PDB file of C-alpha atoms in Angstrom:
ATOM      1  CA  MET A   1     -35.276  14.701  23.475  1.00  0.00           C
ATOM      2  CA  LEU A   2     -34.013  11.162  23.882  1.00  0.00           C
ATOM      3  CA  GLY A   3     -34.577  11.251  27.631  1.00  0.00           C
ATOM      4  CA  ASN A   4     -38.340  11.662  27.167  1.00  0.00           C
ATOM      5  CA  HIS A   5     -38.654   8.229  25.527  1.00  0.00           C
ATOM      6  CA  THR A   6     -39.210   4.981  27.415  1.00  0.00           C
ATOM      7  CA  HIS A   7     -36.952   3.172  24.906  1.00  0.00           C
ATOM      8  CA  LYS A   8     -33.580   3.731  23.253  1.00  0.00           C
ATOM      9  CA  PHE A   9     -34.861   3.887  19.684  1.00  0.00           C
ATOM     10  CA  HIS A  10     -35.923   6.874  17.624  1.00  0.00           C
ATOM     11  CA  LEU A  11     -39.393   6.973  16.106  1.00  0.00           C
ATOM     12  CA  VAL A  12     -39.171   9.293  13.084  1.00  0.00           C
ATOM     13  CA  ASP A  13     -41.700  12.130  13.036  1.00  0.00           C
ATOM     14  CA  PRO A  14     -44.172  12.160  10.116  1.00  0.00           C
ATOM     15  CA  SER A  15     -42.391  13.709   7.148  1.00  0.00           C
ATOM     16  CA  PRO A  16     -43.593  14.856   3.722  1.00  0.00           C
ATOM     17  CA  TRP A  17     -40.201  14.260   2.089  1.00  0.00           C
ATOM     18  CA  PRO A  18     -40.472  10.545   1.156  1.00  0.00           C
ATOM     19  CA  ILE A  19     -43.689  10.920  -0.837  1.00  0.00           C
ATOM     20  CA  LEU A  20     -42.559  14.203  -2.407  1.00  0.00           C
ATOM     21  CA  ALA A  21     -39.227  12.648  -3.386  1.00  0.00           C
ATOM     22  CA  SER A  22     -41.140   9.786  -5.017  1.00  0.00           C
ATOM     23  CA  PHE A  23     -43.201  12.192  -7.104  1.00  0.00           C
ATOM     24  CA  SER A  24     -40.042  14.083  -8.104  1.00  0.00           C
ATOM     25  CA  ALA A  25     -38.396  10.842  -9.201  1.00  0.00           C
ATOM     26  CA  LEU A  26     -41.530  10.007 -11.204  1.00  0.00           C
ATOM     27  CA  CYS A  27     -41.307  13.393 -12.959  1.00  0.00           C
ATOM     28  CA  ILE A  28     -37.648  12.790 -13.802  1.00  0.00           C
ATOM     29  CA  THR A  29     -38.380   9.345 -15.230  1.00  0.00           C
ATOM     30  CA  THR A  30     -41.483  10.414 -17.160  1.00  0.00           C
ATOM     31  CA  GLY A  31     -39.816  13.555 -18.471  1.00  0.00           C
ATOM     32  CA  GLY A  32     -36.746  11.597 -19.543  1.00  0.00           C
ATOM     33  CA  VAL A  33     -38.833   9.074 -21.472  1.00  0.00           C
ATOM     34  CA  LEU A  34     -40.847  11.824 -23.161  1.00  0.00           C
ATOM     35  CA  TYR A  35     -37.673  13.718 -24.053  1.00  0.00           C
ATOM     36  CA  MET A  36     -36.171  10.588 -25.624  1.00  0.00           C
ATOM     37  CA  HIS A  37     -39.332  10.322 -27.733  1.00  0.00           C
ATOM     38  CA  PHE A  38     -38.889  13.925 -28.940  1.00  0.00           C
ATOM     39  CA  TYR A  39     -41.607  15.565 -26.837  1.00  0.00           C
ATOM     40  CA  GLU A  40     -40.457  19.136 -26.193  1.00  0.00           C
ATOM     41  CA  LYS A  41     -42.083  19.417 -22.761  1.00  0.00           C
ATOM     42  CA  GLY A  42     -40.375  16.234 -21.599  1.00  0.00           C
ATOM     43  CA  GLN A  43     -37.102  18.036 -20.963  1.00  0.00           C
ATOM     44  CA  THR A  44     -38.869  20.718 -18.900  1.00  0.00           C
ATOM     45  CA  LEU A  45     -40.608  18.067 -16.788  1.00  0.00           C
ATOM     46  CA  MET A  46     -37.362  16.164 -16.292  1.00  0.00           C
ATOM     47  CA  PHE A  47     -35.370  19.194 -15.094  1.00  0.00           C
ATOM     48  CA  ALA A  48     -38.261  20.387 -12.918  1.00  0.00           C
ATOM     49  CA  GLY A  49     -38.325  16.983 -11.235  1.00  0.00           C
ATOM     50  CA  LEU A  50     -34.540  17.029 -10.818  1.00  0.00           C
ATOM     51  CA  PHE A  51     -34.556  20.508  -9.252  1.00  0.00           C
ATOM     52  CA  THR A  52     -37.392  19.525  -6.919  1.00  0.00           C
ATOM     53  CA  LEU A  53     -35.658  16.305  -5.908  1.00  0.00           C
ATOM     54  CA  ILE A  54     -32.416  18.131  -5.048  1.00  0.00           C
ATOM     55  CA  LEU A  55     -34.382  20.641  -2.949  1.00  0.00           C
ATOM     56  CA  ILE A  56     -36.300  17.880  -1.143  1.00  0.00           C
ATOM     57  CA  LEU A  57     -33.145  15.872  -0.432  1.00  0.00           C
ATOM     58  CA  GLY A  58     -31.521  18.957   1.076  1.00  0.00           C
ATOM     59  CA  LEU A  59     -34.479  19.487   3.392  1.00  0.00           C
ATOM     60  CA  TRP A  60     -34.688  15.791   4.221  1.00  0.00           C
ATOM     61  CA  TRP A  61     -30.989  15.582   5.128  1.00  0.00           C
ATOM     62  CA  ARG A  62     -31.376  18.783   7.180  1.00  0.00           C
ATOM     63  CA  ASP A  63     -34.011  17.006   9.266  1.00  0.00           C
ATOM     64  CA  VAL A  64     -31.786  13.951   9.725  1.00  0.00           C
ATOM     65  CA  VAL A  65     -28.856  16.153  10.828  1.00  0.00           C
ATOM     66  CA  ARG A  66     -31.144  17.982  13.252  1.00  0.00           C
ATOM     67  CA  GLU A  67     -32.418  14.707  14.737  1.00  0.00           C
ATOM     68  CA  GLY A  68     -28.976  13.235  15.203  1.00  0.00           C
ATOM     69  CA  THR A  69     -26.880  16.284  16.125  1.00  0.00           C
ATOM     70  CA  PHE A  70     -29.135  18.739  17.948  1.00  0.00           C
ATOM     71  CA  GLN A  71     -32.034  16.617  19.255  1.00  0.00           C
ATOM     72  CA  GLN A  72     -29.705  13.711  20.091  1.00  0.00           C
ATOM     73  CA  HIS A  73     -32.126  11.037  18.900  1.00  0.00           C
ATOM     74  CA  HIS A  74     -29.340   8.878  17.450  1.00  0.00           C
ATOM     75  CA  SER A  75     -28.518   6.693  20.418  1.00  0.00           C
ATOM     76  CA  LYS A  76     -26.022   3.834  20.351  1.00  0.00           C
ATOM     77  CA  GLU A  77     -28.733   1.446  19.207  1.00  0.00           C
ATOM     78  CA  VAL A  78     -29.915   3.813  16.483  1.00  0.00           C
ATOM     79  CA  ASN A  79     -26.337   4.267  15.245  1.00  0.00           C
ATOM     80  CA  THR A  80     -25.945   0.489  15.083  1.00  0.00           C
ATOM     81  CA  GLY A  81     -29.047   0.299  12.907  1.00  0.00           C
ATOM     82  CA  LEU A  82     -27.724   3.084  10.688  1.00  0.00           C
ATOM     83  CA  ARG A  83     -24.468   1.171  10.241  1.00  0.00           C
ATOM     84  CA  TYR A  84     -26.302  -1.986   9.207  1.00  0.00           C
ATOM     85  CA  GLY A  85     -28.421   0.074   6.829  1.00  0.00           C
ATOM     86  CA  MET A  86     -25.334   1.617   5.192  1.00  0.00           C
ATOM     87  CA  ILE A  87     -23.703  -1.791   4.859  1.00  0.00           C
ATOM     88  CA  LEU A  88     -26.810  -3.225   3.179  1.00  0.00           C
ATOM     89  CA  PHE A  89     -26.994  -0.199   0.880  1.00  0.00           C
ATOM     90  CA  ILE A  90     -23.385  -0.748  -0.241  1.00  0.00           C
ATOM     91  CA  VAL A  91     -24.106  -4.466  -0.770  1.00  0.00           C
ATOM     92  CA  SER A  92     -27.040  -3.514  -3.015  1.00  0.00           C
ATOM     93  CA  GLU A  93     -24.684  -1.234  -4.992  1.00  0.00           C
ATOM     94  CA  VAL A  94     -22.245  -4.135  -5.364  1.00  0.00           C
ATOM     95  CA  MET A  95     -25.058  -6.149  -6.969  1.00  0.00           C
ATOM     96  CA  PHE A  96     -25.661  -3.282  -9.406  1.00  0.00           C
ATOM     97  CA  PHE A  97     -22.056  -3.318 -10.585  1.00  0.00           C
ATOM     98  CA  PHE A  98     -22.009  -7.122 -10.596  1.00  0.00           C
ATOM     99  CA  ALA A  99     -24.694  -6.998 -13.296  1.00  0.00           C
ATOM    100  CA  PHE A 100     -22.600  -4.610 -15.423  1.00  0.00           C
ATOM    101  CA  PHE A 101     -19.485  -6.757 -15.070  1.00  0.00           C
ATOM    102  CA  TRP A 102     -21.531  -9.857 -15.900  1.00  0.00           C
ATOM    103  CA  ALA A 103     -22.724  -8.237 -19.156  1.00  0.00           C
ATOM    104  CA  PHE A 104     -19.165  -7.198 -20.038  1.00  0.00           C
ATOM    105  CA  PHE A 105     -17.605 -10.610 -19.418  1.00  0.00           C
ATOM    106  CA  HIS A 106     -20.485 -12.402 -21.125  1.00  0.00           C
ATOM    107  CA  SER A 107     -19.740 -10.498 -24.324  1.00  0.00           C
ATOM    108  CA  ALA A 108     -15.942 -10.433 -23.970  1.00  0.00           C
ATOM    109  CA  LEU A 109     -15.446 -14.140 -23.262  1.00  0.00           C
ATOM    110  CA  ALA A 110     -17.811 -15.339 -26.002  1.00  0.00           C
ATOM    111  CA  PRO A 111     -18.159 -12.621 -28.686  1.00  0.00           C
ATOM    112  CA  THR A 112     -20.944 -13.449 -31.104  1.00  0.00           C
ATOM    113  CA  PRO A 113     -20.807 -13.410 -34.928  1.00  0.00           C
ATOM    114  CA  MET A 114     -22.843 -10.189 -34.838  1.00  0.00           C
ATOM    115  CA  ILE A 115     -19.758  -8.355 -33.551  1.00  0.00           C
ATOM    116  CA  GLY A 116     -17.295 -10.349 -35.639  1.00  0.00           C
ATOM    117  CA  CYS A 117     -16.407 -13.005 -33.042  1.00  0.00           C
ATOM    118  CA  LYS A 118     -13.783 -10.561 -31.799  1.00  0.00           C
ATOM    119  CA  TRP A 119     -13.295  -8.520 -28.626  1.00  0.00           C
ATOM    120  CA  PRO A 120     -13.005  -5.588 -28.654  1.00  0.00           C
ATOM    121  CA  PRO A 121     -15.302  -5.607 -31.701  1.00  0.00           C
ATOM    122  CA  HIS A 122     -13.905  -4.657 -35.085  1.00  0.00           C
ATOM    123  CA  GLY A 123     -13.905  -0.906 -35.617  1.00  0.00           C
ATOM    124  CA  ILE A 124     -13.743   0.011 -31.918  1.00  0.00           C
ATOM    125  CA  ASP A 125     -10.664   2.105 -31.117  1.00  0.00           C
ATOM    126  CA  VAL A 126     -10.219   1.464 -27.385  1.00  0.00           C
ATOM    127  CA  PHE A 127      -8.530   3.637 -24.760  1.00  0.00           C
ATOM    128  CA  ASN A 128      -4.927   3.172 -23.728  1.00  0.00           C
ATOM    129  CA  PRO A 129      -5.262   2.009 -20.105  1.00  0.00           C
ATOM    130  CA  PHE A 130      -1.960   3.619 -19.117  1.00  0.00           C
ATOM    131  CA  GLU A 131      -2.993   7.159 -20.007  1.00  0.00           C
ATOM    132  CA  ILE A 132      -6.021   8.836 -18.361  1.00  0.00           C
ATOM    133  CA  PRO A 133      -7.399   5.584 -16.845  1.00  0.00           C
ATOM    134  CA  PHE A 134      -4.146   4.890 -14.977  1.00  0.00           C
ATOM    135  CA  LEU A 135      -3.870   8.528 -13.854  1.00  0.00           C
ATOM    136  CA  ASN A 136      -7.442   8.386 -12.571  1.00  0.00           C
ATOM    137  CA  THR A 137      -6.597   5.183 -10.700  1.00  0.00           C
ATOM    138  CA  VAL A 138      -3.720   6.933  -8.917  1.00  0.00           C
ATOM    139  CA  ILE A 139      -5.944   9.939  -8.165  1.00  0.00           C
ATOM    140  CA  LEU A 140      -8.783   7.868  -6.726  1.00  0.00           C
ATOM    141  CA  LEU A 141      -6.512   5.662  -4.598  1.00  0.00           C
ATOM    142  CA  THR A 142      -4.796   8.783  -3.271  1.00  0.00           C
ATOM    143  CA  SER A 143      -8.188  10.247  -2.377  1.00  0.00           C
ATOM    144  CA  GLY A 144      -8.973   7.059  -0.487  1.00  0.00           C
ATOM    145  CA  ALA A 145      -5.783   7.550   1.522  1.00  0.00           C
ATOM    146  CA  SER A 146      -6.574  11.229   2.224  1.00  0.00           C
ATOM    147  CA  ILE A 147     -10.106  10.466   3.473  1.00  0.00           C
ATOM    148  CA  THR A 148      -8.576   7.863   5.794  1.00  0.00           C
ATOM    149  CA  VAL A 149      -6.130  10.503   7.081  1.00  0.00           C
ATOM    150  CA  ALA A 150      -9.078  12.800   7.766  1.00  0.00           C
ATOM    151  CA  HIS A 151     -10.867  10.009   9.637  1.00  0.00           C
ATOM    152  CA  TYR A 152      -7.910   9.210  11.881  1.00  0.00           C
ATOM    153  CA  ALA A 153      -7.307  12.918  12.505  1.00  0.00           C
ATOM    154  CA  LEU A 154     -10.944  13.249  13.580  1.00  0.00           C
ATOM    155  CA  LEU A 155     -10.506  10.360  16.011  1.00  0.00           C
ATOM    156  CA  LYS A 156      -7.435  12.108  17.462  1.00  0.00           C
ATOM    157  CA  GLU A 157      -9.261  15.473  17.489  1.00  0.00           C
ATOM    158  CA  ASP A 158      -6.633  16.985  15.181  1.00  0.00           C
ATOM    159  CA  ARG A 159      -8.805  19.499  13.304  1.00  0.00           C
ATOM    160  CA  GLU A 160      -6.052  20.959  11.139  1.00  0.00           C
ATOM    161  CA  THR A 161      -4.989  17.594   9.705  1.00  0.00           C
ATOM    162  CA  ALA A 162      -8.629  16.549   9.288  1.00  0.00           C
ATOM    163  CA  ILE A 163      -9.398  19.708   7.299  1.00  0.00           C
ATOM    164  CA  GLN A 164      -6.364  19.064   5.090  1.00  0.00           C
ATOM    165  CA  GLY A 165      -7.541  15.491   4.507  1.00  0.00           C
ATOM    166  CA  PHE A 166     -11.040  16.687   3.625  1.00  0.00           C
ATOM    167  CA  LEU A 167      -9.795  19.320   1.190  1.00  0.00           C
ATOM    168  CA  ALA A 168      -7.357  16.917  -0.480  1.00  0.00           C
ATOM    169  CA  THR A 169     -10.110  14.333  -0.959  1.00  0.00           C
ATOM    170  CA  ILE A 170     -12.537  16.864  -2.426  1.00  0.00           C
ATOM    171  CA  LEU A 171      -9.962  18.308  -4.835  1.00  0.00           C
ATOM    172  CA  LEU A 172      -8.867  14.840  -5.986  1.00  0.00           C
ATOM    173  CA  ALA A 173     -12.497  13.783  -6.465  1.00  0.00           C
ATOM    174  CA  LEU A 174     -13.212  16.843  -8.610  1.00  0.00           C
ATOM    175  CA  LEU A 175     -10.045  16.202 -10.625  1.00  0.00           C
ATOM    176  CA  PHE A 176     -11.092  12.592 -11.227  1.00  0.00           C
ATOM    177  CA  THR A 177     -14.514  13.705 -12.468  1.00  0.00           C
ATOM    178  CA  ALA A 178     -12.994  16.334 -14.753  1.00  0.00           C
ATOM    179  CA  LEU A 179     -10.587  13.812 -16.303  1.00  0.00           C
ATOM    180  CA  GLN A 180     -13.397  11.283 -16.745  1.00  0.00           C
ATOM    181  CA  ALA A 181     -15.523  13.916 -18.499  1.00  0.00           C
ATOM    182  CA  PHE A 182     -12.567  14.795 -20.762  1.00  0.00           C
ATOM    183  CA  GLU A 183     -12.088  11.098 -21.574  1.00  0.00           C
ATOM    184  CA  TYR A 184     -15.767  10.815 -22.535  1.00  0.00           C
ATOM    185  CA  TYR A 185     -15.510  13.947 -24.676  1.00  0.00           C
ATOM    186  CA  GLU A 186     -12.506  12.548 -26.540  1.00  0.00           C
ATOM    187  CA  ALA A 187     -13.885   8.995 -26.792  1.00  0.00           C
ATOM    188  CA  PRO A 188     -13.621   7.545 -30.330  1.00  0.00           C
ATOM    189  CA  PHE A 189     -16.813   5.541 -29.775  1.00  0.00           C
ATOM    190  CA  ASN A 190     -20.157   6.126 -28.067  1.00  0.00           C
ATOM    191  CA  ILE A 191     -22.765   4.139 -26.168  1.00  0.00           C
ATOM    192  CA  ALA A 192     -24.463   3.088 -29.427  1.00  0.00           C
ATOM    193  CA  ASP A 193     -21.304   1.468 -30.842  1.00  0.00           C
ATOM    194  CA  SER A 194     -22.026  -2.228 -30.323  1.00  0.00           C
ATOM    195  CA  VAL A 195     -22.173  -4.012 -26.997  1.00  0.00           C
ATOM    196  CA  TYR A 196     -18.690  -2.737 -26.152  1.00  0.00           C
ATOM    197  CA  GLY A 197     -19.841   0.885 -26.100  1.00  0.00           C
ATOM    198  CA  SER A 198     -22.963  -0.024 -24.141  1.00  0.00           C
ATOM    199  CA  THR A 199     -21.168  -1.983 -21.413  1.00  0.00           C
ATOM    200  CA  PHE A 200     -18.267   0.476 -21.226  1.00  0.00           C
ATOM    201  CA  PHE A 201     -20.356   3.608 -20.803  1.00  0.00           C
ATOM    202  CA  MET A 202     -22.909   1.968 -18.496  1.00  0.00           C
ATOM    203  CA  ALA A 203     -20.248   0.625 -16.131  1.00  0.00           C
ATOM    204  CA  THR A 204     -17.909   3.627 -16.110  1.00  0.00           C
ATOM    205  CA  GLY A 205     -20.767   6.137 -16.279  1.00  0.00           C
ATOM    206  CA  PHE A 206     -22.588   4.555 -13.356  1.00  0.00           C
ATOM    207  CA  HIS A 207     -19.328   4.639 -11.429  1.00  0.00           C
ATOM    208  CA  GLY A 208     -18.861   8.294 -12.356  1.00  0.00           C
ATOM    209  CA  PHE A 209     -22.339   9.025 -11.023  1.00  0.00           C
ATOM    210  CA  HIS A 210     -21.325   7.400  -7.736  1.00  0.00           C
ATOM    211  CA  VAL A 211     -18.174   9.518  -7.623  1.00  0.00           C
ATOM    212  CA  ILE A 212     -20.296  12.668  -7.958  1.00  0.00           C
ATOM    213  CA  ILE A 213     -22.655  11.508  -5.191  1.00  0.00           C
ATOM    214  CA  GLY A 214     -19.702  10.561  -2.985  1.00  0.00           C
ATOM    215  CA  THR A 215     -18.091  13.958  -3.588  1.00  0.00           C
ATOM    216  CA  ILE A 216     -21.283  15.751  -2.512  1.00  0.00           C
ATOM    217  CA  PHE A 217     -21.456  13.444   0.521  1.00  0.00           C
ATOM    218  CA  ILE A 218     -17.901  14.375   1.559  1.00  0.00           C
ATOM    219  CA  ILE A 219     -18.430  18.103   0.925  1.00  0.00           C
ATOM    220  CA  VAL A 220     -21.500  18.045   3.197  1.00  0.00           C
ATOM    221  CA  CYS A 221     -19.475  16.202   5.864  1.00  0.00           C
ATOM    222  CA  PHE A 222     -16.693  18.775   5.517  1.00  0.00           C
ATOM    223  CA  PHE A 223     -19.037  21.684   6.252  1.00  0.00           C
ATOM    224  CA  ARG A 224     -20.572  19.722   9.117  1.00  0.00           C
ATOM    225  CA  PHE A 225     -17.089  19.145  10.505  1.00  0.00           C
ATOM    226  CA  ILE A 226     -16.347  22.866  10.249  1.00  0.00           C
ATOM    227  CA  ALA A 227     -19.595  23.497  12.173  1.00  0.00           C
ATOM    228  CA  HIS A 228     -18.435  21.087  14.954  1.00  0.00           C
ATOM    229  CA  HIS A 229     -21.151  18.518  14.260  1.00  0.00           C
ATOM    230  CA  PHE A 230     -18.698  15.625  14.620  1.00  0.00           C
ATOM    231  CA  THR A 231     -16.776  14.431  17.652  1.00  0.00           C
ATOM    232  CA  ALA A 232     -14.326  11.575  18.130  1.00  0.00           C
ATOM    233  CA  LYS A 233     -17.165   9.387  19.437  1.00  0.00           C
ATOM    234  CA  PHE A 234     -20.114  10.563  17.332  1.00  0.00           C
ATOM    235  CA  HIS A 235     -19.365  10.962  13.632  1.00  0.00           C
ATOM    236  CA  PHE A 236     -21.239   8.240  11.795  1.00  0.00           C
ATOM    237  CA  GLY A 237     -22.278  10.638   9.010  1.00  0.00           C
ATOM    238  CA  PHE A 238     -18.619  11.074   8.086  1.00  0.00           C
ATOM    239  CA  GLU A 239     -17.868   7.396   8.650  1.00  0.00           C
ATOM    240  CA  ALA A 240     -20.628   6.451   6.196  1.00  0.00           C
ATOM    241  CA  ALA A 241     -19.166   8.848   3.633  1.00  0.00           C
ATOM    242  CA  ALA A 242     -15.729   7.244   4.085  1.00  0.00           C
ATOM    243  CA  TRP A 243     -17.186   3.763   3.650  1.00  0.00           C
ATOM    244  CA  TYR A 244     -18.955   4.856   0.491  1.00  0.00           C
ATOM    245  CA  TRP A 245     -15.790   6.447  -0.891  1.00  0.00           C
ATOM    246  CA  HIS A 246     -13.740   3.311  -0.282  1.00  0.00           C
ATOM    247  CA  PHE A 247     -16.437   1.331  -2.081  1.00  0.00           C
ATOM    248  CA  VAL A 248     -16.067   3.713  -5.045  1.00  0.00           C
ATOM    249  CA  ASP A 249     -12.276   3.119  -4.943  1.00  0.00           C
ATOM    250  CA  VAL A 250     -12.616  -0.660  -5.021  1.00  0.00           C
ATOM    251  CA  VAL A 251     -15.134  -0.600  -7.878  1.00  0.00           C
ATOM    252  CA  TRP A 252     -12.792   1.594  -9.922  1.00  0.00           C
ATOM    253  CA  LEU A 253      -9.936  -0.886  -9.405  1.00  0.00           C
ATOM    254  CA  PHE A 254     -12.116  -3.630 -10.892  1.00  0.00           C
ATOM    255  CA  LEU A 255     -13.165  -1.329 -13.739  1.00  0.00           C
ATOM    256  CA  PHE A 256      -9.564  -0.469 -14.541  1.00  0.00           C
ATOM    257  CA  LEU A 257      -8.293  -4.048 -14.379  1.00  0.00           C
ATOM    258  CA  CYS A 258     -11.229  -5.738 -16.112  1.00  0.00           C
ATOM    259  CA  ILE A 259     -12.529  -3.212 -18.648  1.00  0.00           C
ATOM    260  CA  TYR A 260      -9.665  -0.831 -19.399  1.00  0.00           C
ATOM    261  CA  PHE A 261      -6.779  -3.317 -19.099  1.00  0.00           C
ATOM    262  CA  TRP A 262      -7.951  -6.914 -19.621  1.00  0.00           C
ATOM    263  CA  GLY A 263     -10.912  -6.034 -21.839  1.00  0.00           C
ATOM    264  CA  ASN A 264      -8.789  -3.954 -24.173  1.00  0.00           C
ATOM    265  CA  MET A 265      -5.999  -6.544 -24.408  1.00  0.00           C
ATOM    266  CA  THR A 266      -8.269  -9.474 -25.253  1.00  0.00           C
ATOM    267  CA  PRO A 267      -7.342 -10.729 -28.740  1.00  0.00           C
TER     268      PRO A 267
END
């Protein structure tokens, strides 16, 4: 317990999960490379690593929840450190997307002769930004509002409204992912179709991956809320999920305005 320490900080117990997660990630990477080079066992190794990684992450997060909720190791000072860590993590994600936007604008503002000195390149039938992309924008912004409602309801200890906010956010997130998958399925171009296809699918696909992670994050927080793990004063796990979801919202706004709207209208 926290009271047994002579300081206010939590020293994490030795854990096997970091090294095991590293080996699982190595299996995923190695298996993916082998699969792309037409080795049959590569796919098996990749999915085995993915299954193992998901299992390890579940056990790892279980330990973190136990430390913070039941053993009360997450003091005020520890929570401050966790907040700084989450902020730095989101900043690192911003740098990721900055690289994708840089690649897109580099090609869009100065298209080379190899793609016909034209953007979008000749032969690329782009999406109408005011169809599924605009609908997804409305859906994601609405989900950002609903997660904020859930947060304020938690602060006011209004469980019914908080549950409604959670459920609305989860349903909207799943709807966004389904529409994005449908858009990919109906896409008239693929990732191999010039630099436009590469930048489009890398940027939007990486964002879609973040939406899936954020949805899982919120679902876990929802079940923790149902189990009374959060109080008005101690709920950083949910607060971190809300921060992450708002980050996903903002990135999508830039994707919609820059790639779907401006990028498709460039003569």
